[in-house]
Amino acid sequence: MLLLFVVVIILIFFGLYKRKSIAEKAVRWHFNGPVENVRYDVKRYPWVVINGTEFNLYYTVWDFNVKINKGDTLIKDTGDTRIKLIRQGTHDTISFNKRINLAGR
């Protein structure tokens, strides 16, 4: 029973550490370009390909009621979790401006 408890604690610690390190990596991302491909996982988080690189937008500020389409332009600056979406052909711009404090996680 004690062994099971220790294993569970280790798994929780590892999961939290991994999540924080991935979130910190996402803050360093910079992209500005058209969406070449978009897919959604089972939890409705978008994965997009921009300039040949795939990004999981789980760790960014995003409104999940807004769907990303192939050809839309996404802009994200280094050091920020916010994203700007510009719709293809219309130039309608949607900005997601809520900041996330990673230090508080």
Short mmCIF file of N, CA and C in Angstrom, two decimals:
data_model
loop_
_atom_site.label_atom_id
_atom_site.label_comp_id
_atom_site.label_asym_id
_atom_site.label_seq_id
_atom_site.Cartn_x
_atom_site.Cartn_y
_atom_site.Cartn_z
N MET A 1 0.82 -1.19 0.00
CA MET A 1 0.00 0.00 0.00
C MET A 1 0.87 1.26 0.00
N LEU A 2 1.93 1.23 0.79
CA LEU A 2 2.84 2.37 0.85
C LEU A 2 3.53 2.57 -0.50
N LEU A 3 3.90 1.47 -1.13
CA LEU A 3 4.55 1.55 -2.44
C LEU A 3 3.62 2.21 -3.47
N LEU A 4 2.36 1.83 -3.45
CA LEU A 4 1.39 2.42 -4.37
C LEU A 4 1.26 3.92 -4.12
N PHE A 5 1.23 4.32 -2.87
CA PHE A 5 1.14 5.74 -2.51
C PHE A 5 2.35 6.50 -3.04
N VAL A 6 3.53 5.95 -2.86
CA VAL A 6 4.76 6.60 -3.32
C VAL A 6 4.75 6.73 -4.85
N VAL A 7 4.33 5.69 -5.54
CA VAL A 7 4.27 5.72 -7.00
C VAL A 7 3.30 6.80 -7.48
N VAL A 8 2.13 6.89 -6.84
CA VAL A 8 1.14 7.91 -7.21
C VAL A 8 1.70 9.31 -6.99
N ILE A 9 2.36 9.54 -5.87
CA ILE A 9 2.95 10.85 -5.58
C ILE A 9 4.00 11.21 -6.62
N ILE A 10 4.84 10.25 -6.98
CA ILE A 10 5.88 10.49 -7.99
C ILE A 10 5.25 10.82 -9.34
N LEU A 11 4.20 10.10 -9.72
CA LEU A 11 3.53 10.37 -10.99
C LEU A 11 2.88 11.75 -11.01
N ILE A 12 2.28 12.15 -9.91
CA ILE A 12 1.68 13.48 -9.82
C ILE A 12 2.75 14.55 -9.94
N PHE A 13 3.85 14.38 -9.21
CA PHE A 13 4.95 15.34 -9.27
C PHE A 13 5.50 15.45 -10.69
N PHE A 14 5.74 14.31 -11.32
CA PHE A 14 6.29 14.30 -12.68
C PHE A 14 5.32 14.99 -13.65
N GLY A 15 4.02 14.70 -13.52
CA GLY A 15 3.03 15.32 -14.40
C GLY A 15 2.99 16.83 -14.26
N LEU A 16 3.03 17.32 -13.02
CA LEU A 16 3.02 18.77 -12.79
C LEU A 16 4.29 19.43 -13.32
N TYR A 17 5.43 18.78 -13.11
CA TYR A 17 6.70 19.31 -13.61
C TYR A 17 6.70 19.37 -15.13
N LYS A 18 6.24 18.30 -15.76
CA LYS A 18 6.22 18.23 -17.23
C LYS A 18 5.29 19.30 -17.79
N ARG A 19 4.13 19.47 -17.17
CA ARG A 19 3.16 20.47 -17.64
C ARG A 19 3.76 21.87 -17.56
N LYS A 20 4.42 22.18 -16.45
CA LYS A 20 5.01 23.51 -16.29
C LYS A 20 6.13 23.74 -17.31
N SER A 21 6.96 22.72 -17.55
CA SER A 21 8.07 22.90 -18.49
C SER A 21 7.55 23.09 -19.92
N ILE A 22 6.48 22.40 -20.28
CA ILE A 22 5.91 22.58 -21.62
C ILE A 22 5.27 23.96 -21.73
N ALA A 23 4.59 24.40 -20.67
CA ALA A 23 3.97 25.73 -20.68
C ALA A 23 5.03 26.82 -20.82
N GLU A 24 6.15 26.66 -20.13
CA GLU A 24 7.23 27.64 -20.23
C GLU A 24 7.83 27.64 -21.64
N LYS A 25 7.90 26.48 -22.26
CA LYS A 25 8.40 26.39 -23.63
C LYS A 25 7.43 27.11 -24.59
N ALA A 26 6.14 26.96 -24.36
CA ALA A 26 5.14 27.60 -25.22
C ALA A 26 5.24 29.12 -25.15
N VAL A 27 5.64 29.66 -24.01
CA VAL A 27 5.80 31.12 -23.89
C VAL A 27 6.91 31.61 -24.82
N ARG A 28 7.90 30.77 -25.08
CA ARG A 28 9.02 31.16 -25.94
C ARG A 28 8.70 31.03 -27.44
N TRP A 29 7.59 30.40 -27.77
CA TRP A 29 7.21 30.27 -29.18
C TRP A 29 7.00 31.63 -29.82
N HIS A 30 7.31 31.71 -31.10
CA HIS A 30 6.97 32.88 -31.92
C HIS A 30 6.52 32.34 -33.27
N PHE A 31 5.34 32.74 -33.67
CA PHE A 31 4.91 32.40 -35.02
C PHE A 31 4.04 33.52 -35.57
N ASN A 32 4.08 33.62 -36.89
CA ASN A 32 3.31 34.62 -37.61
C ASN A 32 3.16 34.11 -39.03
N GLY A 33 2.02 33.52 -39.32
CA GLY A 33 1.84 33.00 -40.66
C GLY A 33 0.51 32.30 -40.82
N PRO A 34 0.25 31.86 -42.05
CA PRO A 34 -1.01 31.16 -42.31
C PRO A 34 -0.99 29.75 -41.74
N VAL A 35 -2.15 29.30 -41.32
CA VAL A 35 -2.31 27.94 -40.81
C VAL A 35 -2.30 26.99 -42.00
N GLU A 36 -1.32 26.09 -42.01
CA GLU A 36 -1.19 25.13 -43.09
C GLU A 36 -2.08 23.91 -42.85
N ASN A 37 -2.28 23.58 -41.57
CA ASN A 37 -3.12 22.45 -41.20
C ASN A 37 -3.61 22.69 -39.78
N VAL A 38 -4.81 22.23 -39.48
CA VAL A 38 -5.35 22.34 -38.13
C VAL A 38 -6.10 21.05 -37.80
N ARG A 39 -5.93 20.60 -36.57
CA ARG A 39 -6.69 19.44 -36.09
C ARG A 39 -7.01 19.68 -34.62
N TYR A 40 -8.04 19.02 -34.15
CA TYR A 40 -8.47 19.16 -32.76
C TYR A 40 -8.37 17.80 -32.09
N ASP A 41 -7.83 17.79 -30.86
CA ASP A 41 -7.75 16.53 -30.13
C ASP A 41 -9.09 16.26 -29.44
N VAL A 42 -9.18 15.15 -28.71
CA VAL A 42 -10.45 14.76 -28.10
C VAL A 42 -10.94 15.75 -27.06
N LYS A 43 -10.05 16.57 -26.52
CA LYS A 43 -10.44 17.58 -25.54
C LYS A 43 -10.70 18.94 -26.19
N ARG A 44 -10.75 18.98 -27.53
CA ARG A 44 -11.04 20.18 -28.33
C ARG A 44 -9.90 21.19 -28.36
N TYR A 45 -8.67 20.78 -28.01
CA TYR A 45 -7.53 21.68 -28.10
C TYR A 45 -7.00 21.68 -29.53
N PRO A 46 -6.79 22.86 -30.10
CA PRO A 46 -6.30 22.91 -31.48
C PRO A 46 -4.80 22.66 -31.58
N TRP A 47 -4.41 21.91 -32.58
CA TRP A 47 -3.03 21.72 -32.99
C TRP A 47 -2.93 22.32 -34.38
N VAL A 48 -2.02 23.26 -34.57
CA VAL A 48 -1.89 23.94 -35.86
C VAL A 48 -0.47 23.78 -36.40
N VAL A 49 -0.36 23.79 -37.72
CA VAL A 49 0.94 23.79 -38.39
C VAL A 49 1.09 25.15 -39.05
N ILE A 50 2.17 25.85 -38.65
CA ILE A 50 2.50 27.16 -39.20
C ILE A 50 3.97 27.13 -39.59
N ASN A 51 4.26 27.48 -40.82
CA ASN A 51 5.64 27.46 -41.34
C ASN A 51 6.31 26.11 -41.10
N GLY A 52 5.55 25.03 -41.27
CA GLY A 52 6.09 23.68 -41.15
C GLY A 52 6.26 23.16 -39.74
N THR A 53 5.89 23.92 -38.73
CA THR A 53 6.04 23.51 -37.33
C THR A 53 4.67 23.35 -36.70
N GLU A 54 4.48 22.25 -35.96
CA GLU A 54 3.20 22.00 -35.30
C GLU A 54 3.22 22.57 -33.88
N PHE A 55 2.14 23.25 -33.51
CA PHE A 55 1.99 23.84 -32.18
C PHE A 55 0.69 23.35 -31.56
N ASN A 56 0.75 22.96 -30.29
CA ASN A 56 -0.44 22.61 -29.52
C ASN A 56 -0.85 23.87 -28.76
N LEU A 57 -2.00 24.42 -29.06
CA LEU A 57 -2.40 25.69 -28.47
C LEU A 57 -2.99 25.55 -27.07
N TYR A 58 -2.87 24.38 -26.47
CA TYR A 58 -3.36 24.17 -25.10
C TYR A 58 -2.73 25.16 -24.13
N TYR A 59 -1.48 25.48 -24.32
CA TYR A 59 -0.75 26.34 -23.38
C TYR A 59 -0.80 27.82 -23.74
N THR A 60 -1.69 28.20 -24.60
CA THR A 60 -1.84 29.60 -24.98
C THR A 60 -3.23 30.08 -24.60
N VAL A 61 -3.45 31.37 -24.69
CA VAL A 61 -4.78 31.93 -24.43
C VAL A 61 -5.62 31.71 -25.68
N TRP A 62 -6.72 31.02 -25.51
CA TRP A 62 -7.53 30.70 -26.66
C TRP A 62 -8.98 30.56 -26.23
N ASP A 63 -9.92 31.01 -27.06
CA ASP A 63 -11.35 30.82 -26.84
C ASP A 63 -11.77 29.61 -27.66
N PHE A 64 -12.17 28.55 -26.98
CA PHE A 64 -12.46 27.30 -27.68
C PHE A 64 -13.77 27.34 -28.46
N ASN A 65 -14.52 28.43 -28.36
CA ASN A 65 -15.71 28.60 -29.19
C ASN A 65 -15.35 29.15 -30.57
N VAL A 66 -14.12 29.58 -30.74
CA VAL A 66 -13.64 30.11 -32.02
C VAL A 66 -12.83 29.01 -32.72
N LYS A 67 -13.28 28.62 -33.89
CA LYS A 67 -12.59 27.58 -34.63
C LYS A 67 -11.56 28.19 -35.57
N ILE A 68 -10.42 27.54 -35.65
CA ILE A 68 -9.35 27.95 -36.55
C ILE A 68 -9.55 27.22 -37.87
N ASN A 69 -9.39 27.92 -38.96
CA ASN A 69 -9.52 27.32 -40.29
C ASN A 69 -8.18 27.35 -41.01
N LYS A 70 -7.99 26.37 -41.87
CA LYS A 70 -6.80 26.36 -42.72
C LYS A 70 -6.80 27.65 -43.54
N GLY A 71 -5.66 28.34 -43.58
CA GLY A 71 -5.54 29.60 -44.30
C GLY A 71 -5.66 30.82 -43.41
N ASP A 72 -6.25 30.67 -42.21
CA ASP A 72 -6.27 31.79 -41.27
C ASP A 72 -4.84 32.11 -40.86
N THR A 73 -4.58 33.33 -40.48
CA THR A 73 -3.25 33.72 -39.99
C THR A 73 -3.27 33.77 -38.48
N LEU A 74 -2.27 33.16 -37.85
CA LEU A 74 -2.10 33.22 -36.41
C LEU A 74 -0.81 33.94 -36.09
N ILE A 75 -0.86 34.80 -35.07
CA ILE A 75 0.32 35.56 -34.65
C ILE A 75 0.49 35.38 -33.15
N LYS A 76 1.68 34.98 -32.74
CA LYS A 76 2.03 34.86 -31.33
C LYS A 76 3.45 35.36 -31.14
N ASP A 77 3.63 36.25 -30.18
CA ASP A 77 4.95 36.81 -29.91
C ASP A 77 5.65 36.06 -28.78
N THR A 78 6.96 36.02 -28.84
CA THR A 78 7.76 35.40 -27.79
C THR A 78 7.50 36.11 -26.47
N GLY A 79 7.38 35.33 -25.40
CA GLY A 79 7.18 35.89 -24.07
C GLY A 79 5.73 36.17 -23.73
N ASP A 80 4.83 35.81 -24.61
CA ASP A 80 3.41 36.09 -24.41
C ASP A 80 2.61 34.83 -24.72
N THR A 81 1.50 34.63 -24.02
CA THR A 81 0.65 33.48 -24.30
C THR A 81 -0.54 33.85 -25.16
N ARG A 82 -0.67 35.13 -25.47
CA ARG A 82 -1.82 35.59 -26.25
C ARG A 82 -1.62 35.35 -27.74
N ILE A 83 -2.75 35.15 -28.43
CA ILE A 83 -2.73 34.87 -29.87
C ILE A 83 -3.67 35.83 -30.58
N LYS A 84 -3.29 36.22 -31.78
CA LYS A 84 -4.16 37.01 -32.66
C LYS A 84 -4.48 36.14 -33.87
N LEU A 85 -5.76 36.09 -34.23
CA LEU A 85 -6.21 35.33 -35.39
C LEU A 85 -6.77 36.30 -36.41
N ILE A 86 -6.32 36.17 -37.65
CA ILE A 86 -6.85 36.98 -38.75
C ILE A 86 -7.48 36.01 -39.75
N ARG A 87 -8.78 36.17 -39.94
CA ARG A 87 -9.51 35.28 -40.83
C ARG A 87 -9.08 35.47 -42.28
N GLN A 88 -8.93 34.35 -42.98
CA GLN A 88 -8.52 34.37 -44.38
C GLN A 88 -9.60 35.04 -45.23
N GLY A 89 -9.17 35.94 -46.09
CA GLY A 89 -10.07 36.56 -47.05
C GLY A 89 -10.92 37.70 -46.52
N THR A 90 -11.10 37.79 -45.20
CA THR A 90 -11.96 38.84 -44.66
C THR A 90 -11.17 39.88 -43.88
N HIS A 91 -10.01 39.50 -43.40
CA HIS A 91 -9.17 40.34 -42.56
C HIS A 91 -9.83 40.67 -41.22
N ASP A 92 -10.91 39.91 -40.87
CA ASP A 92 -11.47 40.05 -39.53
C ASP A 92 -10.42 39.57 -38.53
N THR A 93 -10.21 40.33 -37.48
CA THR A 93 -9.17 40.02 -36.51
C THR A 93 -9.80 39.72 -35.16
N ILE A 94 -9.36 38.61 -34.56
CA ILE A 94 -9.81 38.23 -33.23
C ILE A 94 -8.57 38.16 -32.35
N SER A 95 -8.57 38.93 -31.28
CA SER A 95 -7.44 38.92 -30.34
C SER A 95 -7.89 38.31 -29.03
N PHE A 96 -7.06 37.46 -28.49
CA PHE A 96 -7.33 36.84 -27.19
C PHE A 96 -6.33 37.46 -26.23
N ASN A 97 -6.82 38.33 -25.36
CA ASN A 97 -5.95 39.22 -24.59
C ASN A 97 -5.78 38.87 -23.13
N LYS A 98 -6.38 37.81 -22.66
CA LYS A 98 -6.21 37.44 -21.26
C LYS A 98 -4.79 36.94 -21.04
N ARG A 99 -4.13 37.49 -20.06
CA ARG A 99 -2.76 37.05 -19.75
C ARG A 99 -2.81 35.89 -18.76
N ILE A 100 -1.83 35.01 -18.85
CA ILE A 100 -1.70 33.89 -17.93
C ILE A 100 -0.42 34.08 -17.13
N ASN A 101 -0.52 33.96 -15.83
CA ASN A 101 0.65 34.06 -14.96
C ASN A 101 1.18 32.65 -14.71
N LEU A 102 2.24 32.28 -15.41
CA LEU A 102 2.79 30.94 -15.26
C LEU A 102 3.45 30.73 -13.91
N ALA A 103 3.90 31.80 -13.28
CA ALA A 103 4.55 31.66 -11.97
C ALA A 103 3.56 31.21 -10.92
N GLY A 104 2.29 31.51 -11.11
CA GLY A 104 1.27 31.15 -10.13
C GLY A 104 0.73 29.76 -10.29
N ARG A 105 1.17 29.03 -11.29
CA ARG A 105 0.65 27.68 -11.53
C ARG A 105 1.30 26.69 -10.61
#
